[in-house]
Amino acid sequence: MQSVYLFNRNDNQILEELLRVCSTGRDTAREQWSLQAELLVEPVGWDALWKLSKDFCKKFDVRFPCVAYISVTSVDFEELSASADVLSVQHEAVTIPETVVDIPLIELWPTIKQKEESINAATTAEFIDLLRFFYENIWMPWDDQDGKSLLPKTIEERMSLWSDMHNGSIPNCVARSIITLRNSAIDAFKKLKDLDSSLCDGILDDDDDSLLPPSYISECAEMNARLDSLMSKWTLYENPLIREQYLAKTKHKWQKTKSKRNVVALWHGGTITEFNEISKFLSKNLTNDHNLTVMASAEDGLSLEPEEVVVCSPAYELPEMPLSQISICSFNGASLKAAEMRSCLLMLSEECRLRDLTLQCAQVNTIIVMMMGTLHIKNCMLADDSKNSQRDFAQGIVAKAGAKIVIEDCTFENFYSGIVVHKGAQVELKQCLLNQCGVGIQMYSGSSVKLDGTIITNCSEQSIRYEVYDSCGKVDE
């Protein structure tokens, strides 16, 4: 794939640019960005990488994430979107339309190399990069309602909140709850828009609500009430004075719970017999040095930042959140999968352990991404059981630079790459089985892999692929 423009701006520089765009105070945020887009974005003829959205991937049965190389044929400045011809796709097995319309600009990364020399790709890329930051981190769904403008003070407060979340001023557990709150608000807003678009244009008289379907009225009322509730909760974090007092109480409560080793047992509920068996298991494996909380919701349980999680129901869906310094095991075996389409099931760092689990790849591209630190996996089954046609680029485990992974008594089955080991990563496999993969182990120069009693069988391409980088580029060995 082509190289793209990347920008490294500090928080103050980002804030200055955002305030410059939203300086007039006379239009909605979207209208202000549209005006700037007309001045800075090339209207036609530029090339870019397109990171396909989850909705688009779902529509065309493509595993997320996926990248396409496209050429923009037109830009709709009012909608901040583009139409494009698809030149190539990251994976050969992926089939998408040759021409796509209404691609949001924030999904595009202009390439450094352009077929048309007259194209000012750098300015276009810089504008889209700032636009993307705004809509991914600052914008809230009520900003464009009722034609109101987004005040500079609001931008400053939200930028301050974003900075506090990323410089360690706000504990990770609270930062995750803020991100969840924002995502919930955006989701409620999107559902409201989908409800509106579901009504046929021109059939209903705008002034006669009696003709609206009852289900539409009730769902709209429910979503509006939810959005109002989320707006009031957001005030706790957006206003710096309220945030300071609220966080002080939250930090105090959080520090009190850290006096013991926190354990969360995830259980959907069941019979008294099942409860007694689970209680015996927990009593046998926990001591008075542990603080136990039983939760039905995986999202609520993980938001407590437990050191240990025991999955007590046969199956659980995990929310999308990075985890660190955590041990996850099961009572009597359990299957874990993603609640919805995303890039990976588990993103881990620091010191982590996984034991007695079945990890499924149906909704994700990769089961485990180990960023850095140590990971010990024992007696786990990792498999791609997806039914779509894109299974041939799924990955079991990806070890990033600085990761040290020990895998014992585990089975990997039906991946394109069972294990991917990047430069600076170390992986040791003991008594493992890698079966029916395209490539059992994908290694890069500068990585380390140790095999002990491990079988790699039925690979369609290579059992172990080692790729070396030299002055001439990448060479397979």
PDB file of C-alpha atoms in Angstrom, residues 38-279:
ATOM      1  CA  GLU A  38     -14.017  24.315   0.104  1.00  0.00           C
ATOM      2  CA  LEU A  39     -10.862  26.388   0.661  1.00  0.00           C
ATOM      3  CA  LEU A  40      -8.411  23.584   1.481  1.00  0.00           C
ATOM      4  CA  VAL A  41      -9.536  20.263  -0.023  1.00  0.00           C
ATOM      5  CA  GLU A  42      -8.818  19.366  -3.640  1.00  0.00           C
ATOM      6  CA  PRO A  43     -12.188  18.878  -5.397  1.00  0.00           C
ATOM      7  CA  VAL A  44     -11.141  15.987  -7.648  1.00  0.00           C
ATOM      8  CA  GLY A  45      -8.298  13.745  -8.793  1.00  0.00           C
ATOM      9  CA  TRP A  46      -6.428  12.894  -5.585  1.00  0.00           C
ATOM     10  CA  ASP A  47      -5.446   9.427  -4.401  1.00  0.00           C
ATOM     11  CA  ALA A  48      -5.910   8.127  -0.867  1.00  0.00           C
ATOM     12  CA  LEU A  49      -6.089   5.090   1.346  1.00  0.00           C
ATOM     13  CA  TRP A  50      -9.616   4.406   2.542  1.00  0.00           C
ATOM     14  CA  LYS A  51     -10.128   2.638   5.858  1.00  0.00           C
ATOM     15  CA  LEU A  52     -13.490   0.980   5.331  1.00  0.00           C
ATOM     16  CA  SER A  53     -16.033   1.690   8.066  1.00  0.00           C
ATOM     17  CA  LYS A  54     -17.626  -1.091  10.116  1.00  0.00           C
ATOM     18  CA  ASP A  55     -21.003  -0.412   8.497  1.00  0.00           C
ATOM     19  CA  PHE A  56     -19.520  -0.737   5.018  1.00  0.00           C
ATOM     20  CA  CYS A  57     -17.710  -3.952   5.990  1.00  0.00           C
ATOM     21  CA  LYS A  58     -20.937  -5.412   7.366  1.00  0.00           C
ATOM     22  CA  LYS A  59     -22.839  -4.504   4.206  1.00  0.00           C
ATOM     23  CA  PHE A  60     -20.360  -6.278   1.915  1.00  0.00           C
ATOM     24  CA  ASP A  61     -19.387  -9.106   4.285  1.00  0.00           C
ATOM     25  CA  VAL A  62     -15.814  -7.856   4.702  1.00  0.00           C
ATOM     26  CA  ARG A  63     -13.787  -8.526   7.811  1.00  0.00           C
ATOM     27  CA  PHE A  64     -12.913  -5.300   9.670  1.00  0.00           C
ATOM     28  CA  PRO A  65     -10.447  -3.576   9.459  1.00  0.00           C
ATOM     29  CA  CYS A  66      -9.794  -3.397   5.731  1.00  0.00           C
ATOM     30  CA  VAL A  67      -8.035  -0.778   3.589  1.00  0.00           C
ATOM     31  CA  ALA A  68      -8.574   0.151  -0.069  1.00  0.00           C
ATOM     32  CA  TYR A  69      -6.544   2.338  -2.410  1.00  0.00           C
ATOM     33  CA  ILE A  70      -8.856   4.801  -4.138  1.00  0.00           C
ATOM     34  CA  SER A  71      -8.915   7.781  -6.496  1.00  0.00           C
ATOM     35  CA  VAL A  72     -11.326  10.572  -5.587  1.00  0.00           C
ATOM     36  CA  THR A  73     -13.643  11.573  -8.434  1.00  0.00           C
ATOM     37  CA  SER A  74     -15.575  14.312  -6.582  1.00  0.00           C
ATOM     38  CA  VAL A  75     -15.950  15.932  -3.159  1.00  0.00           C
ATOM     39  CA  ASP A  76     -19.252  16.985  -1.576  1.00  0.00           C
ATOM     40  CA  PHE A  77     -18.084  19.873   0.616  1.00  0.00           C
ATOM     41  CA  GLU A  78     -21.456  20.337   2.291  1.00  0.00           C
ATOM     42  CA  GLU A  79     -21.607  16.689   3.392  1.00  0.00           C
ATOM     43  CA  LEU A  80     -17.826  16.420   3.978  1.00  0.00           C
ATOM     44  CA  SER A  81     -17.758  13.284   1.840  1.00  0.00           C
ATOM     45  CA  ALA A  82     -16.268  12.035  -1.409  1.00  0.00           C
ATOM     46  CA  SER A  83     -16.994   9.698  -4.306  1.00  0.00           C
ATOM     47  CA  ALA A  84     -14.171   7.517  -5.574  1.00  0.00           C
ATOM     48  CA  ASP A  85     -13.016   4.746  -7.870  1.00  0.00           C
ATOM     49  CA  VAL A  86     -11.530   1.750  -6.045  1.00  0.00           C
ATOM     50  CA  LEU A  87      -8.098   0.948  -7.496  1.00  0.00           C
ATOM     51  CA  SER A  88      -7.143  -1.976  -5.238  1.00  0.00           C
ATOM     52  CA  VAL A  89      -8.037  -3.615  -1.931  1.00  0.00           C
ATOM     53  CA  GLN A  90      -5.735  -4.756   0.867  1.00  0.00           C
ATOM     54  CA  HIS A  91      -6.806  -8.396   0.601  1.00  0.00           C
ATOM     55  CA  GLU A  92      -7.372 -10.127  -2.741  1.00  0.00           C
ATOM     56  CA  ALA A  93     -10.339 -12.114  -1.394  1.00  0.00           C
ATOM     57  CA  VAL A  94     -12.295  -8.917  -0.675  1.00  0.00           C
ATOM     58  CA  THR A  95     -14.850  -7.854  -3.261  1.00  0.00           C
ATOM     59  CA  ILE A  96     -16.355  -4.366  -3.084  1.00  0.00           C
ATOM     60  CA  PRO A  97     -17.919  -2.089  -5.756  1.00  0.00           C
ATOM     61  CA  GLU A  98     -15.525  -0.454  -8.220  1.00  0.00           C
ATOM     62  CA  THR A  99     -17.147   2.936  -7.586  1.00  0.00           C
ATOM     63  CA  VAL A 100     -18.255   4.122  -4.136  1.00  0.00           C
ATOM     64  CA  VAL A 101     -20.141   7.319  -3.244  1.00  0.00           C
ATOM     65  CA  ASP A 102     -20.569   9.248   0.029  1.00  0.00           C
ATOM     66  CA  ILE A 103     -17.323   8.168   1.687  1.00  0.00           C
ATOM     67  CA  PRO A 104     -16.797  10.386   4.766  1.00  0.00           C
ATOM     68  CA  LEU A 105     -13.605  12.427   4.367  1.00  0.00           C
ATOM     69  CA  ILE A 106     -12.435  11.330   7.819  1.00  0.00           C
ATOM     70  CA  GLU A 107     -12.088   7.758   6.470  1.00  0.00           C
ATOM     71  CA  LEU A 108      -9.538   8.915   3.863  1.00  0.00           C
ATOM     72  CA  TRP A 109      -5.746   9.293   4.163  1.00  0.00           C
ATOM     73  CA  PRO A 110      -4.277  11.107   1.098  1.00  0.00           C
ATOM     74  CA  THR A 111      -1.143   9.391  -0.210  1.00  0.00           C
ATOM     75  CA  ILE A 112       2.218  11.124  -0.532  1.00  0.00           C
ATOM     76  CA  LYS A 113       2.655   9.869  -4.078  1.00  0.00           C
ATOM     77  CA  GLN A 114      -0.054  11.196  -6.401  1.00  0.00           C
ATOM     78  CA  LYS A 115      -0.700  10.290 -10.013  1.00  0.00           C
ATOM     79  CA  GLU A 116      -1.557  13.937 -10.739  1.00  0.00           C
ATOM     80  CA  GLU A 117       1.435  16.180 -10.010  1.00  0.00           C
ATOM     81  CA  SER A 118      -0.687  19.325  -9.735  1.00  0.00           C
ATOM     82  CA  ILE A 119      -2.631  17.945  -6.723  1.00  0.00           C
ATOM     83  CA  ASN A 120      -1.985  19.694  -3.395  1.00  0.00           C
ATOM     84  CA  ALA A 121      -2.309  16.499  -1.349  1.00  0.00           C
ATOM     85  CA  ALA A 122      -0.433  17.815   1.692  1.00  0.00           C
ATOM     86  CA  THR A 123      -2.924  20.606   2.436  1.00  0.00           C
ATOM     87  CA  THR A 124      -5.853  18.255   1.809  1.00  0.00           C
ATOM     88  CA  ALA A 125      -4.330  15.660   4.151  1.00  0.00           C
ATOM     89  CA  GLU A 126      -3.649  18.220   6.883  1.00  0.00           C
ATOM     90  CA  PHE A 127      -7.236  19.462   6.799  1.00  0.00           C
ATOM     91  CA  ILE A 128      -8.685  15.922   6.897  1.00  0.00           C
ATOM     92  CA  ASP A 129      -6.381  14.993   9.773  1.00  0.00           C
ATOM     93  CA  LEU A 130      -7.726  17.892  11.863  1.00  0.00           C
ATOM     94  CA  LEU A 131     -11.308  17.142  10.773  1.00  0.00           C
ATOM     95  CA  ARG A 132     -10.841  13.527  11.834  1.00  0.00           C
ATOM     96  CA  PHE A 133      -9.524  14.540  15.261  1.00  0.00           C
ATOM     97  CA  PHE A 134     -12.491  16.839  15.774  1.00  0.00           C
ATOM     98  CA  TYR A 135     -15.149  14.258  14.923  1.00  0.00           C
ATOM     99  CA  GLU A 136     -13.402  11.410  16.749  1.00  0.00           C
ATOM    100  CA  ASN A 137     -12.595  13.279  19.964  1.00  0.00           C
ATOM    101  CA  ILE A 138     -14.318  16.678  20.302  1.00  0.00           C
ATOM    102  CA  TRP A 139     -17.667  16.579  18.496  1.00  0.00           C
ATOM    103  CA  MET A 140     -20.806  15.589  20.358  1.00  0.00           C
ATOM    104  CA  PRO A 141     -24.043  14.700  18.537  1.00  0.00           C
ATOM    105  CA  TRP A 142     -26.005  17.631  19.953  1.00  0.00           C
ATOM    106  CA  ASP A 143     -23.532  20.198  18.545  1.00  0.00           C
ATOM    107  CA  ASP A 144     -25.371  20.456  15.210  1.00  0.00           C
ATOM    108  CA  GLN A 145     -28.912  20.409  16.582  1.00  0.00           C
ATOM    109  CA  ASP A 146     -31.239  23.389  16.201  1.00  0.00           C
ATOM    110  CA  GLY A 147     -28.668  25.294  14.148  1.00  0.00           C
ATOM    111  CA  LYS A 148     -26.615  26.320  17.169  1.00  0.00           C
ATOM    112  CA  SER A 149     -22.942  27.254  16.876  1.00  0.00           C
ATOM    113  CA  LEU A 150     -20.120  25.563  18.771  1.00  0.00           C
ATOM    114  CA  LEU A 151     -18.566  28.125  21.118  1.00  0.00           C
ATOM    115  CA  PRO A 152     -14.778  28.449  21.538  1.00  0.00           C
ATOM    116  CA  LYS A 153     -15.199  27.869  25.289  1.00  0.00           C
ATOM    117  CA  THR A 154     -16.832  24.500  24.613  1.00  0.00           C
ATOM    118  CA  ILE A 155     -13.964  23.464  22.333  1.00  0.00           C
ATOM    119  CA  GLU A 156     -11.418  24.523  24.967  1.00  0.00           C
ATOM    120  CA  GLU A 157     -13.217  22.551  27.701  1.00  0.00           C
ATOM    121  CA  ARG A 158     -13.472  19.399  25.609  1.00  0.00           C
ATOM    122  CA  MET A 159      -9.857  19.694  24.502  1.00  0.00           C
ATOM    123  CA  SER A 160      -8.853  20.015  28.152  1.00  0.00           C
ATOM    124  CA  LEU A 161     -10.861  16.868  28.939  1.00  0.00           C
ATOM    125  CA  TRP A 162      -9.190  15.006  26.066  1.00  0.00           C
ATOM    126  CA  SER A 163      -5.739  16.067  27.304  1.00  0.00           C
ATOM    127  CA  ASP A 164      -6.505  14.977  30.878  1.00  0.00           C
ATOM    128  CA  MET A 165      -7.630  11.582  29.612  1.00  0.00           C
ATOM    129  CA  HIS A 166      -4.369  11.060  27.722  1.00  0.00           C
ATOM    130  CA  ASN A 167      -1.799  12.515  30.128  1.00  0.00           C
ATOM    131  CA  GLY A 168      -2.743  10.351  33.110  1.00  0.00           C
ATOM    132  CA  SER A 169      -4.655  13.007  35.072  1.00  0.00           C
ATOM    133  CA  ILE A 170      -7.800  10.877  34.854  1.00  0.00           C
ATOM    134  CA  PRO A 171      -7.606   7.204  36.013  1.00  0.00           C
ATOM    135  CA  ASN A 172      -7.984   4.649  33.244  1.00  0.00           C
ATOM    136  CA  CYS A 173     -11.227   3.274  34.674  1.00  0.00           C
ATOM    137  CA  VAL A 174     -12.801   6.757  34.614  1.00  0.00           C
ATOM    138  CA  ALA A 175     -11.384   7.523  31.159  1.00  0.00           C
ATOM    139  CA  ARG A 176     -13.001   4.351  29.837  1.00  0.00           C
ATOM    140  CA  SER A 177     -16.367   5.328  31.334  1.00  0.00           C
ATOM    141  CA  ILE A 178     -16.084   8.752  29.618  1.00  0.00           C
ATOM    142  CA  ILE A 179     -15.350   7.084  26.267  1.00  0.00           C
ATOM    143  CA  THR A 180     -18.279   4.707  26.801  1.00  0.00           C
ATOM    144  CA  LEU A 181     -20.553   7.652  27.629  1.00  0.00           C
ATOM    145  CA  ARG A 182     -19.526   9.493  24.460  1.00  0.00           C
ATOM    146  CA  ASN A 183     -19.963   6.388  22.286  1.00  0.00           C
ATOM    147  CA  SER A 184     -23.415   5.787  23.791  1.00  0.00           C
ATOM    148  CA  ALA A 185     -24.460   9.346  22.952  1.00  0.00           C
ATOM    149  CA  ILE A 186     -23.239   8.999  19.367  1.00  0.00           C
ATOM    150  CA  ASP A 187     -25.013   5.647  19.060  1.00  0.00           C
ATOM    151  CA  ALA A 188     -28.315   7.131  20.335  1.00  0.00           C
ATOM    152  CA  PHE A 189     -27.968  10.044  17.902  1.00  0.00           C
ATOM    153  CA  LYS A 190     -27.278   7.660  15.013  1.00  0.00           C
ATOM    154  CA  LYS A 191     -30.354   5.586  15.855  1.00  0.00           C
ATOM    155  CA  LEU A 192     -32.458   8.744  15.821  1.00  0.00           C
ATOM    156  CA  LYS A 193     -31.142   9.622  12.359  1.00  0.00           C
ATOM    157  CA  ASP A 194     -31.795   6.073  11.154  1.00  0.00           C
ATOM    158  CA  LEU A 195     -35.384   6.299  12.403  1.00  0.00           C
ATOM    159  CA  ASP A 196     -35.902   9.535  10.494  1.00  0.00           C
ATOM    160  CA  SER A 197     -34.453   8.105   7.299  1.00  0.00           C
ATOM    161  CA  SER A 198     -36.666   5.011   7.601  1.00  0.00           C
ATOM    162  CA  LEU A 199     -39.744   7.125   6.915  1.00  0.00           C
ATOM    163  CA  CYS A 200     -40.497   7.522   3.233  1.00  0.00           C
ATOM    164  CA  ASP A 201     -40.046  11.084   2.016  1.00  0.00           C
ATOM    165  CA  GLY A 202     -43.175  12.772   0.818  1.00  0.00           C
ATOM    166  CA  ILE A 203     -45.650  10.220   2.162  1.00  0.00           C
ATOM    167  CA  LEU A 204     -46.311  11.860   5.503  1.00  0.00           C
ATOM    168  CA  ASP A 205     -47.412  15.410   6.157  1.00  0.00           C
ATOM    169  CA  ASP A 206     -44.844  17.056   8.443  1.00  0.00           C
ATOM    170  CA  ASP A 207     -47.597  18.814  10.375  1.00  0.00           C
ATOM    171  CA  ASP A 208     -49.695  15.693  11.045  1.00  0.00           C
ATOM    172  CA  ASP A 209     -48.029  13.551  13.716  1.00  0.00           C
ATOM    173  CA  SER A 210     -51.109  11.312  13.900  1.00  0.00           C
ATOM    174  CA  LEU A 211     -50.009   9.631  10.663  1.00  0.00           C
ATOM    175  CA  LEU A 212     -46.651   8.597  12.112  1.00  0.00           C
ATOM    176  CA  PRO A 213     -46.291   4.887  12.966  1.00  0.00           C
ATOM    177  CA  PRO A 214     -46.737   4.263  16.745  1.00  0.00           C
ATOM    178  CA  SER A 215     -43.443   2.373  16.871  1.00  0.00           C
ATOM    179  CA  TYR A 216     -41.633   5.380  15.392  1.00  0.00           C
ATOM    180  CA  ILE A 217     -43.093   7.754  17.995  1.00  0.00           C
ATOM    181  CA  SER A 218     -42.198   5.496  20.933  1.00  0.00           C
ATOM    182  CA  GLU A 219     -38.685   4.749  19.676  1.00  0.00           C
ATOM    183  CA  CYS A 220     -38.003   8.433  19.013  1.00  0.00           C
ATOM    184  CA  ALA A 221     -39.227   9.365  22.485  1.00  0.00           C
ATOM    185  CA  GLU A 222     -37.027   6.670  24.010  1.00  0.00           C
ATOM    186  CA  MET A 223     -33.927   7.737  22.067  1.00  0.00           C
ATOM    187  CA  ASN A 224     -34.493  11.437  22.810  1.00  0.00           C
ATOM    188  CA  ALA A 225     -34.868  10.678  26.528  1.00  0.00           C
ATOM    189  CA  ARG A 226     -31.671   8.617  26.428  1.00  0.00           C
ATOM    190  CA  LEU A 227     -29.810  11.393  24.632  1.00  0.00           C
ATOM    191  CA  ASP A 228     -31.004  13.969  27.183  1.00  0.00           C
ATOM    192  CA  SER A 229     -29.798  11.729  30.011  1.00  0.00           C
ATOM    193  CA  LEU A 230     -26.396  11.282  28.380  1.00  0.00           C
ATOM    194  CA  MET A 231     -26.091  15.053  27.861  1.00  0.00           C
ATOM    195  CA  SER A 232     -26.600  15.681  31.584  1.00  0.00           C
ATOM    196  CA  LYS A 233     -24.021  13.038  32.514  1.00  0.00           C
ATOM    197  CA  TRP A 234     -21.560  14.540  30.040  1.00  0.00           C
ATOM    198  CA  THR A 235     -21.698  17.835  31.973  1.00  0.00           C
ATOM    199  CA  LEU A 236     -19.955  16.080  34.887  1.00  0.00           C
ATOM    200  CA  TYR A 237     -16.880  15.723  32.698  1.00  0.00           C
ATOM    201  CA  GLU A 238     -17.040  18.590  30.203  1.00  0.00           C
ATOM    202  CA  ASN A 239     -17.229  21.424  32.754  1.00  0.00           C
ATOM    203  CA  PRO A 240     -13.719  21.635  34.338  1.00  0.00           C
ATOM    204  CA  LEU A 241     -14.974  22.867  37.725  1.00  0.00           C
ATOM    205  CA  ILE A 242     -17.531  20.084  38.062  1.00  0.00           C
ATOM    206  CA  ARG A 243     -15.037  17.566  36.670  1.00  0.00           C
ATOM    207  CA  GLU A 244     -12.420  18.419  39.287  1.00  0.00           C
ATOM    208  CA  GLN A 245     -14.821  17.811  42.188  1.00  0.00           C
ATOM    209  CA  TYR A 246     -16.368  14.712  40.646  1.00  0.00           C
ATOM    210  CA  LEU A 247     -12.982  13.149  39.855  1.00  0.00           C
ATOM    211  CA  ALA A 248     -11.740  13.810  43.401  1.00  0.00           C
ATOM    212  CA  LYS A 249     -14.600  11.684  44.769  1.00  0.00           C
ATOM    213  CA  THR A 250     -14.112   9.021  42.111  1.00  0.00           C
ATOM    214  CA  LYS A 251     -10.349   8.772  42.749  1.00  0.00           C
ATOM    215  CA  HIS A 252     -10.928   8.399  46.493  1.00  0.00           C
ATOM    216  CA  LYS A 253     -13.411   5.592  45.918  1.00  0.00           C
ATOM    217  CA  TRP A 254     -11.076   3.945  43.408  1.00  0.00           C
ATOM    218  CA  GLN A 255      -8.081   4.058  45.762  1.00  0.00           C
ATOM    219  CA  LYS A 256     -10.110   2.431  48.557  1.00  0.00           C
ATOM    220  CA  THR A 257     -10.975  -0.534  46.355  1.00  0.00           C
ATOM    221  CA  LYS A 258      -7.273  -1.012  45.497  1.00  0.00           C
ATOM    222  CA  SER A 259      -6.383  -1.984  49.080  1.00  0.00           C
ATOM    223  CA  LYS A 260      -7.132  -5.621  48.135  1.00  0.00           C
ATOM    224  CA  ARG A 261      -6.670  -7.687  44.999  1.00  0.00           C
ATOM    225  CA  ASN A 262      -9.883  -7.140  43.059  1.00  0.00           C
ATOM    226  CA  VAL A 263     -11.570 -10.125  41.439  1.00  0.00           C
ATOM    227  CA  VAL A 264     -14.655  -9.926  39.223  1.00  0.00           C
ATOM    228  CA  ALA A 265     -16.764 -13.016  38.591  1.00  0.00           C
ATOM    229  CA  LEU A 266     -18.852 -12.681  35.430  1.00  0.00           C
ATOM    230  CA  TRP A 267     -22.097 -14.660  35.617  1.00  0.00           C
ATOM    231  CA  HIS A 268     -25.328 -14.244  33.679  1.00  0.00           C
ATOM    232  CA  GLY A 269     -27.266 -16.004  36.424  1.00  0.00           C
ATOM    233  CA  GLY A 270     -28.736 -19.488  36.619  1.00  0.00           C
ATOM    234  CA  THR A 271     -29.909 -22.177  39.000  1.00  0.00           C
ATOM    235  CA  ILE A 272     -29.115 -22.547  42.705  1.00  0.00           C
ATOM    236  CA  THR A 273     -27.105 -25.672  41.899  1.00  0.00           C
ATOM    237  CA  GLU A 274     -24.939 -23.729  39.428  1.00  0.00           C
ATOM    238  CA  PHE A 275     -24.487 -20.935  41.975  1.00  0.00           C
ATOM    239  CA  ASN A 276     -23.343 -23.427  44.645  1.00  0.00           C
ATOM    240  CA  GLU A 277     -20.810 -24.978  42.246  1.00  0.00           C
ATOM    241  CA  ILE A 278     -19.458 -21.564  41.262  1.00  0.00           C
ATOM    242  CA  SER A 279     -19.249 -20.531  44.937  1.00  0.00           C
TER     243      SER A 279
END
